[in-house]
Short mmCIF file of C-alpha atoms and ligand atoms in Angstrom, two decimals:
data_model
loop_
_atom_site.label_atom_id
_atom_site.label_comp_id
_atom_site.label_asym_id
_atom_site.label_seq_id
_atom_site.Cartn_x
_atom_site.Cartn_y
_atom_site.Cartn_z
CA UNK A 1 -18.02 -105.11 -67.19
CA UNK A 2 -16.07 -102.15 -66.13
CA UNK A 3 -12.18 -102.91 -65.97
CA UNK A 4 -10.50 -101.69 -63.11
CA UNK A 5 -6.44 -100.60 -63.08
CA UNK A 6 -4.41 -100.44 -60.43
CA UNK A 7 -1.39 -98.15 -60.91
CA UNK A 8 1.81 -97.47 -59.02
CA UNK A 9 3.57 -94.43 -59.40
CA UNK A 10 0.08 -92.57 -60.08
CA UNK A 11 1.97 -89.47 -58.05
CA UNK A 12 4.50 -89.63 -60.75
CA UNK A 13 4.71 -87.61 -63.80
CA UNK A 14 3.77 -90.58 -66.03
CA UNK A 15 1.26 -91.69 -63.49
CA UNK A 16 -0.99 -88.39 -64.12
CA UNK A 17 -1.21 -89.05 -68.01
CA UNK A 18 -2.16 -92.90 -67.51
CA UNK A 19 -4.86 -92.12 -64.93
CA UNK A 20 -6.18 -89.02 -66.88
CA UNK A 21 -5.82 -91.91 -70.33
CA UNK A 22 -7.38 -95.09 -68.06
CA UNK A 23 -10.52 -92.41 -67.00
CA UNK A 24 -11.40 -92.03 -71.22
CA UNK A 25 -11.66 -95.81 -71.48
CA UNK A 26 -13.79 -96.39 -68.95
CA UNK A 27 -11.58 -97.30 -66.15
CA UNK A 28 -11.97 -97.59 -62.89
CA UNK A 29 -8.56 -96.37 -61.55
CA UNK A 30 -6.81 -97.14 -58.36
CA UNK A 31 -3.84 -95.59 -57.42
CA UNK A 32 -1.15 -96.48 -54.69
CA UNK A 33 0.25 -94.03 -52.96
CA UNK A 34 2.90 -93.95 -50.22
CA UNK A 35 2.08 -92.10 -46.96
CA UNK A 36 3.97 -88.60 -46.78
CA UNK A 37 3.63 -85.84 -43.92
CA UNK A 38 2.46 -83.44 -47.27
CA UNK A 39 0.94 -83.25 -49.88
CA UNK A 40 2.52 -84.69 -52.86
CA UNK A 41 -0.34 -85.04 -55.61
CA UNK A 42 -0.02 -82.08 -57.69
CA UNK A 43 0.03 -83.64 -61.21
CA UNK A 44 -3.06 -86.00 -60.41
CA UNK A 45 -4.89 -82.78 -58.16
CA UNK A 46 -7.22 -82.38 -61.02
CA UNK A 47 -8.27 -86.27 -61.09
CA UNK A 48 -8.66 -86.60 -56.91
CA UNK A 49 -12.60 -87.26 -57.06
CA UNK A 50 -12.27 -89.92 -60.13
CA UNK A 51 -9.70 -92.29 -58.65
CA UNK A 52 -9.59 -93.96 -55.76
CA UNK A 53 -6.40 -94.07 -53.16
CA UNK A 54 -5.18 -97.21 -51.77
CA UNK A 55 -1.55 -97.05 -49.34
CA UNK A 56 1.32 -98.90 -50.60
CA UNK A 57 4.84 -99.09 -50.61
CA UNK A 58 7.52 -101.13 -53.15
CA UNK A 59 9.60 -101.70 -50.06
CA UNK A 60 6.99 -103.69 -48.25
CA UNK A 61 5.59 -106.92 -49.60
CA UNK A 62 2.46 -106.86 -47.35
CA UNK A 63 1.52 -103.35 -47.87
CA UNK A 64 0.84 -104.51 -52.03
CA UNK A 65 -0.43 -107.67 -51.51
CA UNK A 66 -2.65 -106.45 -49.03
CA UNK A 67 -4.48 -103.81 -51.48
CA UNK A 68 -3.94 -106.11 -54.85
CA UNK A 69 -6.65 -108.49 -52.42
CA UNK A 70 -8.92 -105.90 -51.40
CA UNK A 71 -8.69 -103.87 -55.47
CA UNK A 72 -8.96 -107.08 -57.19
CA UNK A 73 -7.71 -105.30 -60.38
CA UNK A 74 -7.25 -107.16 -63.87
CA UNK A 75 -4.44 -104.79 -65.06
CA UNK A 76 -1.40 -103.77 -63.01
CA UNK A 77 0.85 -100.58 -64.33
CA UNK A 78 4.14 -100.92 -61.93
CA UNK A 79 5.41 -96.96 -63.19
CA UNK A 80 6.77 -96.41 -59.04
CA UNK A 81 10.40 -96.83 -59.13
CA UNK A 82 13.37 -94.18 -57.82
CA UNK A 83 13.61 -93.03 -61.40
CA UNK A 84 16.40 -90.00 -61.24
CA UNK A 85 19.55 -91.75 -62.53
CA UNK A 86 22.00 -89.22 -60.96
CA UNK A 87 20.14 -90.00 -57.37
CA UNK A 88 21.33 -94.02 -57.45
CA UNK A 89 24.53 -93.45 -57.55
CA UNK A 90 24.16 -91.81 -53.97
CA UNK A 91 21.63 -93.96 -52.87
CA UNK A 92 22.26 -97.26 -54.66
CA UNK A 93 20.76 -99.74 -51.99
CA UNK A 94 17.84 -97.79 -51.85
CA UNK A 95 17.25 -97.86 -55.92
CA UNK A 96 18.09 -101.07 -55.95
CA UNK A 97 15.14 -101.86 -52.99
CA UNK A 98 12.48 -99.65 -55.26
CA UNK A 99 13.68 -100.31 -58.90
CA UNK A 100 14.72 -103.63 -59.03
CA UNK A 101 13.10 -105.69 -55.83
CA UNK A 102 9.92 -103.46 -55.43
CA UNK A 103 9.09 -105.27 -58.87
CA UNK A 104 9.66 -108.74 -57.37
CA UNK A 105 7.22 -107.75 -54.73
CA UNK A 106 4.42 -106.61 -57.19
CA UNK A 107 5.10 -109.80 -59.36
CA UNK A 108 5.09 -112.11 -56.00
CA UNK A 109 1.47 -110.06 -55.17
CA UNK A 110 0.22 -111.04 -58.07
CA UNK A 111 0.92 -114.54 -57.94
CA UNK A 112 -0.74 -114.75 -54.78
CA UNK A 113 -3.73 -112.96 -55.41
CA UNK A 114 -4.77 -113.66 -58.96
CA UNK A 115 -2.30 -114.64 -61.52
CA UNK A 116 -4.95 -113.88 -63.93
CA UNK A 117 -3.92 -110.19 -63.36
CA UNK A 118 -2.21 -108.36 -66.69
CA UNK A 119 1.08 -106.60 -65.16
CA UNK A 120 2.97 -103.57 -67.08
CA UNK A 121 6.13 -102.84 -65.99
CA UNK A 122 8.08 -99.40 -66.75
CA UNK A 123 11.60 -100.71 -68.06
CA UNK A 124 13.44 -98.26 -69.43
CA UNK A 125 16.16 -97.38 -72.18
CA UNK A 126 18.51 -96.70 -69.89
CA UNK A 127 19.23 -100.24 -69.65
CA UNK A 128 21.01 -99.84 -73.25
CA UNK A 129 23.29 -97.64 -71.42
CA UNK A 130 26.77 -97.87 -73.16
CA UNK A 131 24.99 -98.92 -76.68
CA UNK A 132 25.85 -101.77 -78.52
CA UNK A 133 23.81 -101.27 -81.58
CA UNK A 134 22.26 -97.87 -83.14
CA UNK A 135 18.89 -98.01 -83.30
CA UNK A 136 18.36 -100.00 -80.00
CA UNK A 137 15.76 -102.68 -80.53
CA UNK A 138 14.43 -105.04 -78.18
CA UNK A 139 16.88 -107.40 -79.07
CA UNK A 140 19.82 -104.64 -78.08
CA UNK A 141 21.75 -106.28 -75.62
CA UNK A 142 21.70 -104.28 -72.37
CA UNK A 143 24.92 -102.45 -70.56
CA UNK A 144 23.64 -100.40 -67.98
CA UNK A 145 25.83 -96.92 -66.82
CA UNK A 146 24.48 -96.58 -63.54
CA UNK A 147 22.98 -98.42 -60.35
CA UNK A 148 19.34 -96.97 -61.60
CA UNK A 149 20.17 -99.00 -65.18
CA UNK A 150 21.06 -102.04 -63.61
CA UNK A 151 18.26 -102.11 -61.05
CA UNK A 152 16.23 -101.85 -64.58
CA UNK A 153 18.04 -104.69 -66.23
CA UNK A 154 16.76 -106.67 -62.95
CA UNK A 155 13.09 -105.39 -62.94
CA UNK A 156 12.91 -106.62 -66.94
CA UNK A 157 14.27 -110.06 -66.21
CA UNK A 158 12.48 -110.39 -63.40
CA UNK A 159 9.01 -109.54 -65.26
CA UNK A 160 10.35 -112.11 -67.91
CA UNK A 161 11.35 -114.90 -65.85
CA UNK A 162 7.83 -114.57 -64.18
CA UNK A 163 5.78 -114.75 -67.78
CA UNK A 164 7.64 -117.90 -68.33
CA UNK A 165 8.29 -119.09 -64.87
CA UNK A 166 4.42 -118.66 -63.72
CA UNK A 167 2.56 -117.63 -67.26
CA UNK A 168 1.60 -114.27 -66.14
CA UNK A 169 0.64 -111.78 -68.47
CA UNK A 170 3.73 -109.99 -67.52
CA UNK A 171 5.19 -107.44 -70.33
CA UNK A 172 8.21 -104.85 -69.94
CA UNK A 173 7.64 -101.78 -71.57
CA UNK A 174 11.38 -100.34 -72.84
CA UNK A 175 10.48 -96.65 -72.56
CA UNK A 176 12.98 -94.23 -73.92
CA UNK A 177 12.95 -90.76 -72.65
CA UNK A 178 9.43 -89.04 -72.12
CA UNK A 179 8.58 -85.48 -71.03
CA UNK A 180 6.21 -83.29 -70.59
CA UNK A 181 5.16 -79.85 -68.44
CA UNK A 182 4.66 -82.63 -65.52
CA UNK A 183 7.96 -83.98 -65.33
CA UNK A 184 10.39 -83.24 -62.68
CA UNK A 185 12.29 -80.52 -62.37
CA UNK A 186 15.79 -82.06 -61.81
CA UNK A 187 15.17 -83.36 -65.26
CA UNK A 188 17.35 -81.69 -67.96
CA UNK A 189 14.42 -81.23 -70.31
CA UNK A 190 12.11 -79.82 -67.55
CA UNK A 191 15.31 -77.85 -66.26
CA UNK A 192 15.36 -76.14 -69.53
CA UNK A 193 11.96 -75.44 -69.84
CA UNK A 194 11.80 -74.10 -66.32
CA UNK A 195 14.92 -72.33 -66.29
CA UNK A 196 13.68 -70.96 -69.57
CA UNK A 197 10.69 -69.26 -68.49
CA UNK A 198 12.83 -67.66 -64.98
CA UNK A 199 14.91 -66.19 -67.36
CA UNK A 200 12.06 -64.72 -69.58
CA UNK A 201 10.74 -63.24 -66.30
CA UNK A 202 13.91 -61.71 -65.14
CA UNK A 203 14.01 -64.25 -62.11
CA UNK A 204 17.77 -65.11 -62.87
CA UNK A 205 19.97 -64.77 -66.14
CA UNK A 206 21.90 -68.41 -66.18
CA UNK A 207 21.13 -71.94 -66.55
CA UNK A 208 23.79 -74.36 -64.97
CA UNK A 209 23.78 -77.62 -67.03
CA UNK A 210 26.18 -80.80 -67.49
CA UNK A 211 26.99 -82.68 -70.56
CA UNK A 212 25.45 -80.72 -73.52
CA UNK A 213 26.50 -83.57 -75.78
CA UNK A 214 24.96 -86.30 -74.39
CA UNK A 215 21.85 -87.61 -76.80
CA UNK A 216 18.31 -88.80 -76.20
CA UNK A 217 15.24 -89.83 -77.87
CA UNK A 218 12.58 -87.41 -76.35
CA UNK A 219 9.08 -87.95 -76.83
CA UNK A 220 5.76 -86.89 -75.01
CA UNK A 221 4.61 -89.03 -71.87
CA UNK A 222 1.34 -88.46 -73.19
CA UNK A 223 1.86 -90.33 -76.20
CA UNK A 224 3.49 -93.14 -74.65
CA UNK A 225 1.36 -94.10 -71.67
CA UNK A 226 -1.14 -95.05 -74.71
CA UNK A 227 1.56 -97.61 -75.36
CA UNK A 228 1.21 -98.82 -72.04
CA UNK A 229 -2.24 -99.60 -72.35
CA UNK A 230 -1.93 -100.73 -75.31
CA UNK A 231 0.71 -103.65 -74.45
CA UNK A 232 -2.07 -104.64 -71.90
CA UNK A 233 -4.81 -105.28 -74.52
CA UNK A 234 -2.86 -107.77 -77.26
CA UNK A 235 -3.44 -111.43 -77.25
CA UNK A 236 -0.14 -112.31 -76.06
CA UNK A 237 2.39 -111.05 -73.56
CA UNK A 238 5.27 -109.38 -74.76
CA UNK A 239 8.12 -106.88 -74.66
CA UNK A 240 8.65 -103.47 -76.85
CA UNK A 241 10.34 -100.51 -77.73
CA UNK A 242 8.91 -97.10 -77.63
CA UNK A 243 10.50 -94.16 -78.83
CA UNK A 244 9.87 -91.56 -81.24
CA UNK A 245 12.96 -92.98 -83.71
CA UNK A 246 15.07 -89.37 -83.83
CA UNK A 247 17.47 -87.92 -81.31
CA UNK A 248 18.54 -84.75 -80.03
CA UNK A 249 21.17 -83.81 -77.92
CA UNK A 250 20.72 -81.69 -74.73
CA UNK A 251 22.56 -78.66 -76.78
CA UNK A 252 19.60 -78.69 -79.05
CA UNK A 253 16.98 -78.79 -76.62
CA UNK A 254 18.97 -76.16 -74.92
CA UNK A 255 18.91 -74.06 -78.60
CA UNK A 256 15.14 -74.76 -79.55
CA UNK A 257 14.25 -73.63 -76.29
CA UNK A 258 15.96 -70.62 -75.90
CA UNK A 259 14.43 -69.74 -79.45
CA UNK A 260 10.68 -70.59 -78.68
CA UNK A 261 11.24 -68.25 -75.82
CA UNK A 262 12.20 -65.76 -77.88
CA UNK A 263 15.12 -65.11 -76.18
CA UNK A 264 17.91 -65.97 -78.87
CA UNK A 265 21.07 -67.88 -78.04
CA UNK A 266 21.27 -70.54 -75.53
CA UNK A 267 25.08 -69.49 -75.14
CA UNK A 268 24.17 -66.31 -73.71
CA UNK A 269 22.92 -67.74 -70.78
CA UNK A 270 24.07 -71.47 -70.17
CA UNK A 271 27.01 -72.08 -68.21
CA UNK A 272 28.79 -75.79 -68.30
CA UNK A 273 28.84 -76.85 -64.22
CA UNK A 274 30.72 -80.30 -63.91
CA UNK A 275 28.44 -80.66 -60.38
CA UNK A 276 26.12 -82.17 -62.95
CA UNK A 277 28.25 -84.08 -64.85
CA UNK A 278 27.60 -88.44 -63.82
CA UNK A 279 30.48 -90.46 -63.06
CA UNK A 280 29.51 -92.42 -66.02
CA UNK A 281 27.35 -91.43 -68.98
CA UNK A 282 25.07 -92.39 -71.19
CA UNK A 283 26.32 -91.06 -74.24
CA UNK A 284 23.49 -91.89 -77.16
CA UNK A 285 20.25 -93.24 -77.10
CA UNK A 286 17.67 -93.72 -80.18
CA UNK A 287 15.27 -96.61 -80.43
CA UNK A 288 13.68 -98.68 -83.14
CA UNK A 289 9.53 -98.03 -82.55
CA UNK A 290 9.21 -100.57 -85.71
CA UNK A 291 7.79 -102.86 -83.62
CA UNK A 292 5.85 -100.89 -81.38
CA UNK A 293 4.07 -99.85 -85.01
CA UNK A 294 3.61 -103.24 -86.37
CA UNK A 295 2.41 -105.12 -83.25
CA UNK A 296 0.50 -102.26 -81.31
CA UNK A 297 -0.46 -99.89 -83.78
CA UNK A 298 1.19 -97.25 -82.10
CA UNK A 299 3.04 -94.14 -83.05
CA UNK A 300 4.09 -90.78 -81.18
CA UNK A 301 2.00 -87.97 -82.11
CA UNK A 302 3.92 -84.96 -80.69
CA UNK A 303 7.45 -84.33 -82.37
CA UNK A 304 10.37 -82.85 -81.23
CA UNK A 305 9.76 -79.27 -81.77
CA UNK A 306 5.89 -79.04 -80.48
CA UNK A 307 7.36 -80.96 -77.10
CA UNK A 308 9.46 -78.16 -76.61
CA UNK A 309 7.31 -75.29 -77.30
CA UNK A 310 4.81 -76.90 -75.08
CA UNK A 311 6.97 -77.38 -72.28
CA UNK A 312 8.89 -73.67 -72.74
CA UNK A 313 4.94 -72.18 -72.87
CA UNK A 314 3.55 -74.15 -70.22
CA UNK A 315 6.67 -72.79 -67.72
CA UNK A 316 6.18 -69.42 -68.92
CA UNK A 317 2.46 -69.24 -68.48
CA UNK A 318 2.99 -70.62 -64.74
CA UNK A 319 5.92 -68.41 -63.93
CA UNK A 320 3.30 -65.43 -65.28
CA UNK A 321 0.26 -66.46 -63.52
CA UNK A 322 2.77 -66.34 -60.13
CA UNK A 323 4.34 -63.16 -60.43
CA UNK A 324 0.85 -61.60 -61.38
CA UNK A 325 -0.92 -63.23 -58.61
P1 NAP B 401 8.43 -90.08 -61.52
O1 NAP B 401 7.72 -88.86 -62.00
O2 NAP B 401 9.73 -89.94 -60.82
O3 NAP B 401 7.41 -90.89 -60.58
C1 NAP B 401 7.84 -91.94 -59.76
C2 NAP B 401 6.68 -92.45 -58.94
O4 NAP B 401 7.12 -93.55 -58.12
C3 NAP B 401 6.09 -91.41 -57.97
O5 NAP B 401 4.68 -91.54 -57.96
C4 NAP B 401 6.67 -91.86 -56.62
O6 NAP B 401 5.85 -91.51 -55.51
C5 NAP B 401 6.64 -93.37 -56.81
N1 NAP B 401 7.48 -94.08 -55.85
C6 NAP B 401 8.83 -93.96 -55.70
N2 NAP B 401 9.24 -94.81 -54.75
C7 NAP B 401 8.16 -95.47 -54.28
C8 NAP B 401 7.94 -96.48 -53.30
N3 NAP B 401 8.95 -96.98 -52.56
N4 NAP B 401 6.69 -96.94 -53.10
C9 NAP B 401 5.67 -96.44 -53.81
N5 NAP B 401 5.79 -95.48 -54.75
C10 NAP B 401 7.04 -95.01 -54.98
O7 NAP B 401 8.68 -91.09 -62.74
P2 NAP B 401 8.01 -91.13 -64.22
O8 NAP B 401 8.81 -90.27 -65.13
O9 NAP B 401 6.54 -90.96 -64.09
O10 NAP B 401 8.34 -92.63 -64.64
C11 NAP B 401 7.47 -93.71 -64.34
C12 NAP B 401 8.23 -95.02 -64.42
O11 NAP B 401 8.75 -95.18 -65.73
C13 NAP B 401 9.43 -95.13 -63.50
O12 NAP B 401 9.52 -96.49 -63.10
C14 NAP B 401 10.61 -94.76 -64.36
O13 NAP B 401 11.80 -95.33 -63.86
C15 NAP B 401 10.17 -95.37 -65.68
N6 NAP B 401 10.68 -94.76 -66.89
C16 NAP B 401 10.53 -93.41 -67.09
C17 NAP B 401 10.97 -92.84 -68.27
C18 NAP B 401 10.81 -91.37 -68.54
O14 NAP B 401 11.46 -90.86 -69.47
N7 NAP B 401 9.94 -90.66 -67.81
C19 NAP B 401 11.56 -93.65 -69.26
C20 NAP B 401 11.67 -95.02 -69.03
C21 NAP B 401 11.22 -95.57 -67.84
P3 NAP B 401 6.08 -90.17 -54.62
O15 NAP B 401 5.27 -89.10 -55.31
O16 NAP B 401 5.56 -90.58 -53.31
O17 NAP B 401 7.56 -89.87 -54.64
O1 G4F B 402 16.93 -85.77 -68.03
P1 G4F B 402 17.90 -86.73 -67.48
O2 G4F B 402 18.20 -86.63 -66.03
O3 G4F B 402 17.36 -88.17 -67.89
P2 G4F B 402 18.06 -89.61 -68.03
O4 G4F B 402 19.27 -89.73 -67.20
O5 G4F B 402 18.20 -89.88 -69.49
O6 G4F B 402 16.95 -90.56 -67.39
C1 G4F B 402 15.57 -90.41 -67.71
O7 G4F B 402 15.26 -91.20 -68.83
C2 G4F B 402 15.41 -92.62 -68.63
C3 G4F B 402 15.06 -93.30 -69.96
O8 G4F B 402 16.20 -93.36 -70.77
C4 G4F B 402 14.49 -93.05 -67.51
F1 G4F B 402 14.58 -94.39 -67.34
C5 G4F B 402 14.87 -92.33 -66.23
O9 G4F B 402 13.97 -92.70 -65.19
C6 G4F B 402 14.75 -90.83 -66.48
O10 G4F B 402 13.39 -90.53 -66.69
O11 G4F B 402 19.30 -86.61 -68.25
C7 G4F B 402 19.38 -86.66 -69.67
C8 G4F B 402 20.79 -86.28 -70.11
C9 G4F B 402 21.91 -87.02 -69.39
O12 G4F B 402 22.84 -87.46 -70.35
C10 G4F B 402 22.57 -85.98 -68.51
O13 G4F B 402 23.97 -86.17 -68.29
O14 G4F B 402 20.99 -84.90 -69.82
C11 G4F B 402 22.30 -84.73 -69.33
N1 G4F B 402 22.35 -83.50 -68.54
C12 G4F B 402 23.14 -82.42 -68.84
N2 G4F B 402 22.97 -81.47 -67.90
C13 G4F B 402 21.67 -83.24 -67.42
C14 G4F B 402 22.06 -81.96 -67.01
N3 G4F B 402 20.77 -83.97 -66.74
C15 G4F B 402 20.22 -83.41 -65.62
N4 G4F B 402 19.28 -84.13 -64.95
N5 G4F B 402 20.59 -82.17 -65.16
C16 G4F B 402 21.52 -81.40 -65.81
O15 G4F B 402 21.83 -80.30 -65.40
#
């Protein structure tokens, strides 16, 4: 019998790569999307005739309980969220009301509908936030840096507490950084890459950045919504790292970068601009994927380097096919 997936977020930059992953297996795929006066489905434009649109909204419990009725999915993917950390600081309420409730709402749906239904939710390593241990492992204990962390912190226990509470299938994801050529451009890596390719064109000659010291463990969104999936399909519910295992700071994407442009040193055209520098930071990340191997079976394909060639290439080829249109 064909499966079918309901996913929130589908707009979103991991959204696109789950859909497009959910289509090879044989999915049908659902995806909610908020109403907007335009048109926000760029990343997913390519997919609009092989999944179907349902209206939803995290802040509004009738909304998703309403469509989980009439989808009748067996796996939820709950990727929607306010996901840009520097934004919930300025509109904490609001990220708490998405990040951390909207969760409660999808877990409540499901519990009314059919608590058969297999839920994935996107927790994140920002949760680790001021690090306790290095690697961070699933048993890291958590100290979120900012209101988007700690609306995290919530939407994990929450998805716990309902596993045990209600025995759903309920499993939290703990996703460390993940890029791609679809991810947002207030991102730093997708800044880069973007502000990259402007410069190759002679569209500006700086990049403004914060804190080039602050360290992440970037992999490939593609890679990881396989994880995702994968979480779904094991015999019992659970919660995992995924992460590539290495880190990089933001001065060495910044330097690769600048070199796969061909455009030599990084210094020559970043400029330190404390606008973009948090309140409070997250200093280090790296994770432990040793589990994510032994359970799931899962390991990133795309390393370091090839992320940021493909991201650098991909901005440069758009940038070109604008200017020579
Ligand atoms: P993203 O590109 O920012 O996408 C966020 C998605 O959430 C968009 O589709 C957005 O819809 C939707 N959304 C926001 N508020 C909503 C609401 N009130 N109701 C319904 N939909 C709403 O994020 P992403 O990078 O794909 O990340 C997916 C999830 O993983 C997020 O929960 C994020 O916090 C989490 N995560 C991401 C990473 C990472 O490195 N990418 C790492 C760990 C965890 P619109 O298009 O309408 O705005
Ligand atoms: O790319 P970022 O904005 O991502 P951040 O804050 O790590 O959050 C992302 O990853 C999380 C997983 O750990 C997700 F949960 C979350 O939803 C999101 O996808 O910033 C990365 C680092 C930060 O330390 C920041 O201070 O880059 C530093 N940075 C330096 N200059 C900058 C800039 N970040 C941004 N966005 N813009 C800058 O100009």
């Amino acid at each position: 019998m064909q499966k079918t997936a309901l996913i929130t977020g589908i707009t979103g930059q991991d959204g696109s790569y789950l859909a497009e992953f959910l289509l090879t297996q044989g999915y049908r795929v659902v995806g909610m999307t908020r109403r907007t006066s335009t048109d926000v489905h760029e990343r997913i434009a390519h997919l609009v005739d092989d999944i179907e649109f349902v209206s939803g909204d995290l802040l509004d419990q009738t909304s998703i309980t309403k469509l989980l009725d009439q989808v009748r999915p067996q796996e939820v993917y709950n990727l929607a969220a306010q996901s840009f950390v520097p934004t919930s600081w300025q509109q904490p309420v609001l990220t708490g009301e998405f990040t951390a409730l909207g969760v409660t709402r999808v877990l409540e749906a499901i519990r009314a509908v059919d608590p058969a239904i297999r839920v994935y939710q996107a927790s994140s390593s920002e949760m680790f936030g001021k690090v306790t241990e290095v690697p961070q492992r699933e048993s890291t204990p958590f100290y979120p840096r900012s209101p988007y962390g700690v609306a995290k912190v919530y939407g994990h226990w929450i998805t716990v507490n309902y596993r045990e509470s209600y025995d759903l299938f309920a499993v939290s994801g703990i996703l460390f950084n993940h890029e791609s050529p679809r991810r947002g451009k207030e991102f730093v890596t997708r800044k880069i890459s973007d502000g990259v390719a402007r410069i190759k064109h002679g569209l500006t000659r700086e990049l403004r950045l914060g804190n080039l010291d602050a360290k992440r463990d970037w992999g490939f969104a593609g890679d990881y919504v396989r994880a995702m999936w994968l979480m779904l399909q094991q015999e019992r519910p659970d919660d995992v790292v995924i992460a590539t295992g290495r880190t990089h700071s933001v001065r060495d994407f910044a330097r690769t970068a600048f070199q796969a442009a061909g455009l030599g040193s990084y210094e020559d055209y970043v400029v330190m601009d404390p606008r973009f520098v948090r309140p409070a930071e997250v200093d280090l990340l790296v994770g432990d994927p040793s589990k994510a191997k032994r359970d799931l079976g899962w390991e990133p394909q795309v390393s370091f380097e090839a992320l940021v060639e493909m991201m650098v290439q991909a901005d440069i080829e758009r940038y070109a096919r604008a200017v020579g249109a």
